[in-house]
Structures are given as structure tokens and as C-alpha cells.
Short mmCIF file of C-alpha atoms and ligand atoms in Angstrom, two decimals:
data_model
loop_
_atom_site.label_atom_id
_atom_site.label_comp_id
_atom_site.label_asym_id
_atom_site.label_seq_id
_atom_site.Cartn_x
_atom_site.Cartn_y
_atom_site.Cartn_z
CA MET A 83 -256.07 -159.21 88.92
CA ALA A 84 -258.87 -158.04 86.60
CA LYS A 85 -260.61 -160.83 84.72
CA ILE A 86 -260.09 -160.70 80.94
CA PRO A 87 -263.48 -160.46 79.22
CA THR A 88 -264.30 -163.04 76.57
CA SER A 89 -266.84 -162.97 73.77
CA ARG A 90 -268.16 -165.19 71.04
CA VAL A 91 -266.57 -164.09 67.76
CA ASP A 92 -269.93 -163.62 66.00
CA LYS A 93 -271.32 -161.54 68.88
CA LEU A 94 -268.21 -159.37 69.06
CA LEU A 95 -268.01 -158.70 65.32
CA SER A 96 -271.72 -158.08 65.07
CA SER A 97 -271.50 -155.51 67.90
CA MET A 98 -268.71 -153.82 65.91
CA GLY A 99 -270.97 -153.42 62.88
CA TYR A 100 -269.46 -156.10 60.63
CA GLY A 101 -272.88 -157.68 59.96
CA SER A 102 -275.46 -159.98 61.44
CA ARG A 103 -274.31 -163.18 63.12
CA VAL A 104 -275.38 -165.12 59.99
CA GLU A 105 -273.33 -162.81 57.75
CA ILE A 106 -270.33 -163.20 60.05
CA ALA A 107 -270.63 -167.02 59.93
CA ARG A 108 -270.63 -166.77 56.11
CA MET A 109 -267.65 -164.43 56.16
CA ALA A 110 -265.72 -166.92 58.31
CA LYS A 111 -266.59 -169.81 55.99
CA ARG A 112 -265.06 -168.05 53.00
CA GLY A 113 -261.86 -167.34 54.96
CA GLY A 114 -262.59 -163.68 55.72
CA ILE A 115 -261.69 -163.84 59.41
CA THR A 116 -258.22 -164.62 60.72
CA LEU A 117 -256.78 -164.66 64.23
CA ASP A 118 -252.99 -164.73 64.52
CA ALA A 119 -252.84 -165.27 60.73
CA THR A 120 -254.91 -168.48 60.94
CA ASP A 121 -258.41 -168.79 59.47
CA LEU A 122 -261.03 -168.61 62.18
CA LEU A 123 -263.91 -170.80 61.04
CA ASP A 124 -265.98 -171.40 64.17
CA VAL A 125 -267.59 -168.07 65.02
CA SER A 126 -269.31 -169.53 68.09
CA LYS A 127 -265.85 -169.80 69.67
CA ARG A 128 -265.24 -167.54 72.69
CA ILE A 129 -262.05 -165.50 72.52
CA PRO A 130 -260.41 -163.17 75.06
CA VAL A 131 -261.17 -159.57 74.16
CA THR A 132 -257.76 -158.07 74.91
CA PRO A 133 -256.49 -154.66 73.75
CA ASP A 134 -254.13 -156.36 71.26
CA LEU A 135 -257.00 -158.04 69.39
CA PRO A 136 -257.11 -155.43 66.57
CA ALA A 137 -253.41 -156.21 65.92
CA ARG A 138 -254.07 -159.97 65.84
CA MET A 139 -257.38 -160.26 64.02
CA GLU A 140 -258.05 -159.40 60.38
CA ILE A 141 -261.37 -159.07 58.63
CA ASP A 142 -261.11 -159.35 54.87
CA ARG A 143 -257.32 -158.73 55.15
CA GLU A 144 -257.77 -155.55 57.17
CA ALA A 145 -256.99 -155.03 60.85
CA LEU A 146 -259.99 -155.35 63.13
CA ASP A 147 -261.54 -151.99 64.04
CA PRO A 148 -260.82 -150.51 67.47
CA LEU A 149 -262.61 -152.24 70.34
CA ALA A 150 -265.26 -150.49 72.40
CA GLY A 151 -263.89 -147.55 74.38
CA MET A 152 -262.91 -145.39 71.41
CA VAL A 153 -262.48 -141.63 71.59
CA ILE A 154 -262.42 -139.84 68.25
CA LEU A 155 -261.32 -136.28 67.54
CA LEU A 156 -262.90 -134.84 64.39
CA ASN A 157 -262.36 -131.50 62.71
CA LYS A 158 -266.05 -130.98 62.06
CA PRO A 159 -266.77 -129.45 58.68
CA LEU A 160 -269.41 -126.75 58.25
CA GLY A 161 -272.82 -128.00 57.19
CA MET A 162 -272.82 -131.30 59.07
CA THR A 163 -275.28 -132.01 61.87
CA CYS A 164 -274.43 -133.66 65.20
CA SER A 165 -277.39 -136.05 65.12
CA HIS A 166 -278.04 -139.72 64.44
CA LYS A 167 -281.33 -139.18 62.70
CA GLU A 168 -281.75 -135.79 61.02
CA ASP A 169 -281.87 -135.42 57.24
CA GLY A 170 -278.82 -134.15 55.38
CA ALA A 171 -275.12 -134.58 56.06
CA LEU A 172 -274.34 -135.98 59.52
CA VAL A 173 -271.00 -135.98 61.33
CA TYR A 174 -271.19 -139.80 61.49
CA ASP A 175 -270.95 -139.90 57.67
CA VAL A 176 -267.22 -139.16 57.83
CA LEU A 177 -266.54 -142.33 59.88
CA PRO A 178 -266.55 -145.88 58.45
CA GLU A 179 -270.12 -146.80 57.45
CA ARG A 180 -270.23 -149.91 59.67
CA TRP A 181 -269.53 -147.79 62.76
CA LYS A 182 -273.15 -146.59 62.49
CA ARG A 183 -274.12 -150.12 63.55
CA ARG A 184 -271.80 -150.42 66.53
CA ASN A 185 -273.17 -151.28 69.93
CA PRO A 186 -272.44 -149.42 72.16
CA ALA A 187 -273.15 -146.64 69.69
CA VAL A 188 -270.68 -143.91 68.80
CA SER A 189 -272.10 -140.50 69.83
CA THR A 190 -270.85 -136.95 69.84
CA ILE A 191 -269.68 -135.56 73.18
CA GLY A 192 -271.93 -132.53 73.24
CA ARG A 193 -272.81 -130.86 69.98
CA LEU A 194 -271.63 -128.19 67.60
CA ASP A 195 -274.19 -126.34 65.46
CA LYS A 196 -274.49 -127.26 61.82
CA GLN A 197 -272.73 -123.99 60.93
CA THR A 198 -269.92 -124.37 63.50
CA SER A 199 -266.66 -126.07 62.56
CA GLY A 200 -263.77 -127.43 64.58
CA LEU A 201 -262.90 -129.75 67.40
CA LEU A 202 -265.64 -132.32 67.99
CA LEU A 203 -265.20 -135.39 70.16
CA LEU A 204 -267.08 -138.64 69.68
CA THR A 205 -267.08 -141.77 71.81
CA ASP A 206 -268.84 -145.04 72.53
CA ASP A 207 -267.92 -144.72 76.22
CA GLY A 208 -271.02 -143.41 78.00
CA GLY A 209 -269.14 -142.79 81.25
CA LEU A 210 -266.55 -140.62 79.52
CA LEU A 211 -269.25 -138.74 77.61
CA HIS A 212 -271.01 -137.83 80.85
CA ARG A 213 -267.78 -136.83 82.57
CA VAL A 214 -266.93 -134.41 79.76
CA ILE A 215 -270.36 -132.77 79.49
CA SER A 216 -271.04 -132.69 83.23
CA PRO A 217 -271.53 -129.05 84.29
CA LYS A 218 -269.74 -129.93 87.55
CA ARG A 219 -266.44 -130.44 85.69
CA HIS A 220 -266.36 -126.91 84.21
CA ILE A 221 -264.37 -128.10 81.19
CA LYS A 222 -263.21 -125.12 79.15
CA LYS A 223 -264.19 -124.87 75.49
CA THR A 224 -262.52 -122.24 73.33
CA TYR A 225 -264.17 -120.85 70.21
CA ARG A 226 -262.83 -118.48 67.56
CA ALA A 227 -265.64 -116.15 66.50
CA LYS A 228 -265.64 -113.85 63.48
CA LEU A 229 -268.06 -111.03 64.04
CA ALA A 230 -270.26 -108.91 61.81
CA ARG A 231 -269.46 -105.68 63.69
CA PRO A 232 -266.39 -104.34 65.51
CA LEU A 233 -266.15 -105.20 69.21
CA ASP A 234 -266.92 -102.14 71.36
CA GLY A 235 -264.68 -103.02 74.31
CA THR A 236 -267.48 -103.82 76.78
CA GLU A 237 -267.85 -107.50 75.87
CA GLY A 238 -264.97 -108.84 78.00
CA ASP A 239 -266.43 -107.48 81.25
CA LEU A 240 -269.97 -108.49 80.31
CA PHE A 241 -268.95 -112.09 79.57
CA ALA A 242 -266.72 -112.30 82.68
CA SER A 243 -269.40 -110.88 84.98
CA GLY A 244 -271.22 -114.10 85.76
CA GLN A 245 -274.41 -112.05 85.43
CA LEU A 246 -275.19 -112.28 81.75
CA MET A 247 -278.67 -113.73 81.33
CA LEU A 248 -279.47 -115.18 77.92
CA GLU A 249 -282.95 -114.59 76.53
CA GLY A 250 -285.50 -117.11 77.79
CA GLU A 251 -283.22 -118.50 80.52
CA GLY A 252 -283.57 -118.26 84.30
CA LYS A 253 -279.94 -118.64 85.35
CA PRO A 254 -277.07 -116.31 84.43
CA LEU A 255 -274.10 -117.67 82.52
CA ALA A 256 -270.96 -118.69 84.37
CA PRO A 257 -268.09 -116.24 83.80
CA ALA A 258 -266.43 -116.64 80.40
CA GLU A 259 -263.13 -115.31 79.09
CA LEU A 260 -262.77 -113.13 76.02
CA GLU A 261 -259.50 -112.62 74.18
CA VAL A 262 -259.68 -110.00 71.47
CA VAL A 263 -257.79 -110.97 68.30
CA SER A 264 -258.82 -108.05 66.09
CA GLU A 265 -261.69 -105.58 65.80
CA THR A 266 -263.98 -108.31 64.47
CA GLU A 267 -262.42 -111.51 65.78
CA ALA A 268 -262.18 -112.98 69.28
CA LEU A 269 -261.46 -116.15 71.20
CA LEU A 270 -264.15 -116.95 73.75
CA THR A 271 -263.68 -119.60 76.43
CA VAL A 272 -266.79 -120.93 78.15
CA THR A 273 -267.29 -123.69 80.70
CA GLU A 274 -270.94 -124.46 79.92
CA GLY A 275 -272.64 -125.90 76.88
CA ARG A 276 -275.93 -124.09 76.56
CA TYR A 277 -277.87 -124.07 73.31
CA HIS A 278 -276.16 -121.82 70.72
CA GLN A 279 -274.31 -120.32 73.66
CA VAL A 280 -271.55 -118.40 71.90
CA ARG A 281 -273.81 -116.99 69.20
CA ARG A 282 -276.34 -115.92 71.84
CA MET A 283 -273.65 -114.32 74.01
CA PHE A 284 -272.46 -112.11 71.17
CA ALA A 285 -276.08 -111.38 70.24
CA ALA A 286 -276.65 -110.24 73.85
CA ALA A 287 -273.70 -107.88 73.36
CA GLY A 288 -275.33 -106.43 70.21
CA ASN A 289 -273.15 -108.29 67.73
CA HIS A 290 -273.58 -111.20 65.34
CA VAL A 291 -271.33 -114.24 64.87
CA GLU A 292 -270.59 -114.81 61.20
CA LYS A 293 -268.16 -117.70 61.61
CA LEU A 294 -267.61 -119.98 64.59
CA HIS A 295 -264.87 -122.55 65.02
CA ARG A 296 -263.98 -124.56 68.15
CA GLU A 297 -260.24 -124.76 68.77
CA ARG A 298 -259.94 -126.43 72.19
CA VAL A 299 -261.73 -128.64 74.68
CA GLY A 300 -259.95 -128.63 78.06
CA GLY A 301 -256.26 -129.09 77.38
CA LEU A 302 -256.87 -130.71 74.01
CA ALA A 303 -256.36 -128.55 70.92
CA LEU A 304 -257.32 -129.23 67.33
CA PRO A 305 -254.07 -130.48 65.78
CA ASP A 306 -252.39 -128.13 63.29
CA GLY A 307 -252.95 -129.14 59.70
CA MET A 308 -255.99 -131.31 60.38
CA VAL A 309 -258.36 -130.49 57.55
CA PRO A 310 -262.16 -130.37 57.93
CA GLY A 311 -263.60 -133.89 57.82
CA GLN A 312 -260.35 -135.46 59.02
CA TRP A 313 -260.46 -137.47 62.26
CA LYS A 314 -258.20 -139.55 64.47
CA LEU A 315 -258.49 -141.92 67.41
CA LEU A 316 -257.19 -140.53 70.68
CA SER A 317 -254.83 -142.43 72.95
CA GLU A 318 -255.53 -142.61 76.70
CA ASP A 319 -252.99 -139.87 77.33
CA GLN A 320 -254.55 -137.62 74.70
CA THR A 321 -258.01 -138.28 76.13
CA ALA A 322 -256.76 -137.35 79.61
CA LEU A 323 -255.85 -133.88 78.25
CA ILE A 324 -259.57 -133.08 78.03
CA PHE A 325 -259.63 -132.88 81.83
CA ARG A 326 -256.52 -130.70 82.13
N1 LIG B 271 -271.95 -122.03 70.80
C1 LIG B 271 -272.67 -121.86 69.67
O1 LIG B 271 -273.35 -120.86 69.50
N2 LIG B 271 -272.60 -122.84 68.73
C2 LIG B 271 -271.87 -123.95 68.87
O2 LIG B 271 -271.86 -124.80 67.98
C3 LIG B 271 -271.14 -124.10 70.05
C4 LIG B 271 -271.19 -123.12 71.00
#
């Protein structure tokens, strides 16, 4: 049977961004931490870190945040950058402020450009992150592109050819699938994640992407009605859909 991990309360809460160990000791003293509805005063105490802990522990009368191993699905708004340190609006700004201090850190699984919206995944699970972005997995990503000029009918074959070479690169792109929606709109499914890939593919076909939105990653689709900036935690079953 797997051994249940334990942690000191101050170390656990500090790694979840609730404050320094000193701040957490102070929080406990004023009755801000409860476990099973009882004040927890000794933050040096070791407790089992079980999946039900967020349902049993409250911090300032609110359920404890999710433990490490989170997967977040965000409908990324336009104008936000997938970076921890650039100036301007960052995708991490939509999550609770203290999550910026979590260790392990929450990071985006791959990136979307500042001017791309749609399905963005974030996690603090490094193993999962690498499995999703690994080129060996060929995970499909579907984008809806609105184009400046009408499609000319040659793009589907070009993108599917496996021979399209993007400017400045030494290896052709893997075959990608184009589904034409209208004269100036298409769904493009790619299995790689090269820099500005979709925009550069349409540029190579003599067009220009005016709007780009990611709708799917693997078997996971952006839920209907999820507005830009909205996010949710994924269950294990929902996370597994990424690989389907
Ligand atoms: N391709 C792009 O050009 N931009 C993105 O954000 C994602 C894929």
C-alpha cells in the first residue's frame, strides 16, 4: 500500500502561497486555521496530506486550496501573456493571487500568443506538463482562424503534405488537418507547437490570420458558455481526455 505523505502544517500552507511560516503561525494563533472544525494552533504539527484535506481544513473560514497536482483549464482572454515575468497582463493574474507563490509553481502547458484566445491548460505537475507538450505524443490542438483573405482551396493539401517548411526552420511541419468553415474561416488541427505556428502556416499560404482561438487540446474541448477569463479545475477523468 502506498505510504500517505505527511507535512508540517506551516510548510504545507507556505508552499500553497498562504504566507511565510511566521505569518502562518500568526494566522493559527488568531484562530484562522481549522482542521475538522477544530482550531489548529500548533503549525509545527505534521498532518497526513490526503486528497480530502481541502474538504477538512479551512483557512480564514474558506476551504483550503487544491493540493499540488492541479490541472486548470482557462479560456484565455486576448491581450494576456503566457509568462511569469513579462510586463503587462499575465494569464496568472486571473487565478487567486496567492497561487503565484505556490511551490511547485503553476505554469502554462505550452503557450498561446498574447493575441490568441481560447483553451489554455495550466498545471503544477511537471510530469504532466512534459507529457502534454512532448512531440512524441502528437497531441492534437485545434484552432479556429479568421483570415484576412478568402482561402484559395490549395491550403488543405499544403498543410496535409508534411512538406511545408516554415521560414527559418530546417524541418518540415508534420501533416496538419484543415477544415474549411467559410471563405475566410477555418479550423486547423496541428500536432506540434512551433512558435506562432498557425499564423506562420497561413502566412506561408499567402494569407494572414486576423483572429485565432484554440478550441481543443486532444479530446478536451473548451466548455460551451465559458467566458474569456473564466477557469476551472479539471478532474482526473477530464485531464485524461487530453490524451484521447
Ligand atoms: N499558433 C499560433 O500562431 N499562435 C498561437 O498562439 C498558437 C498556435
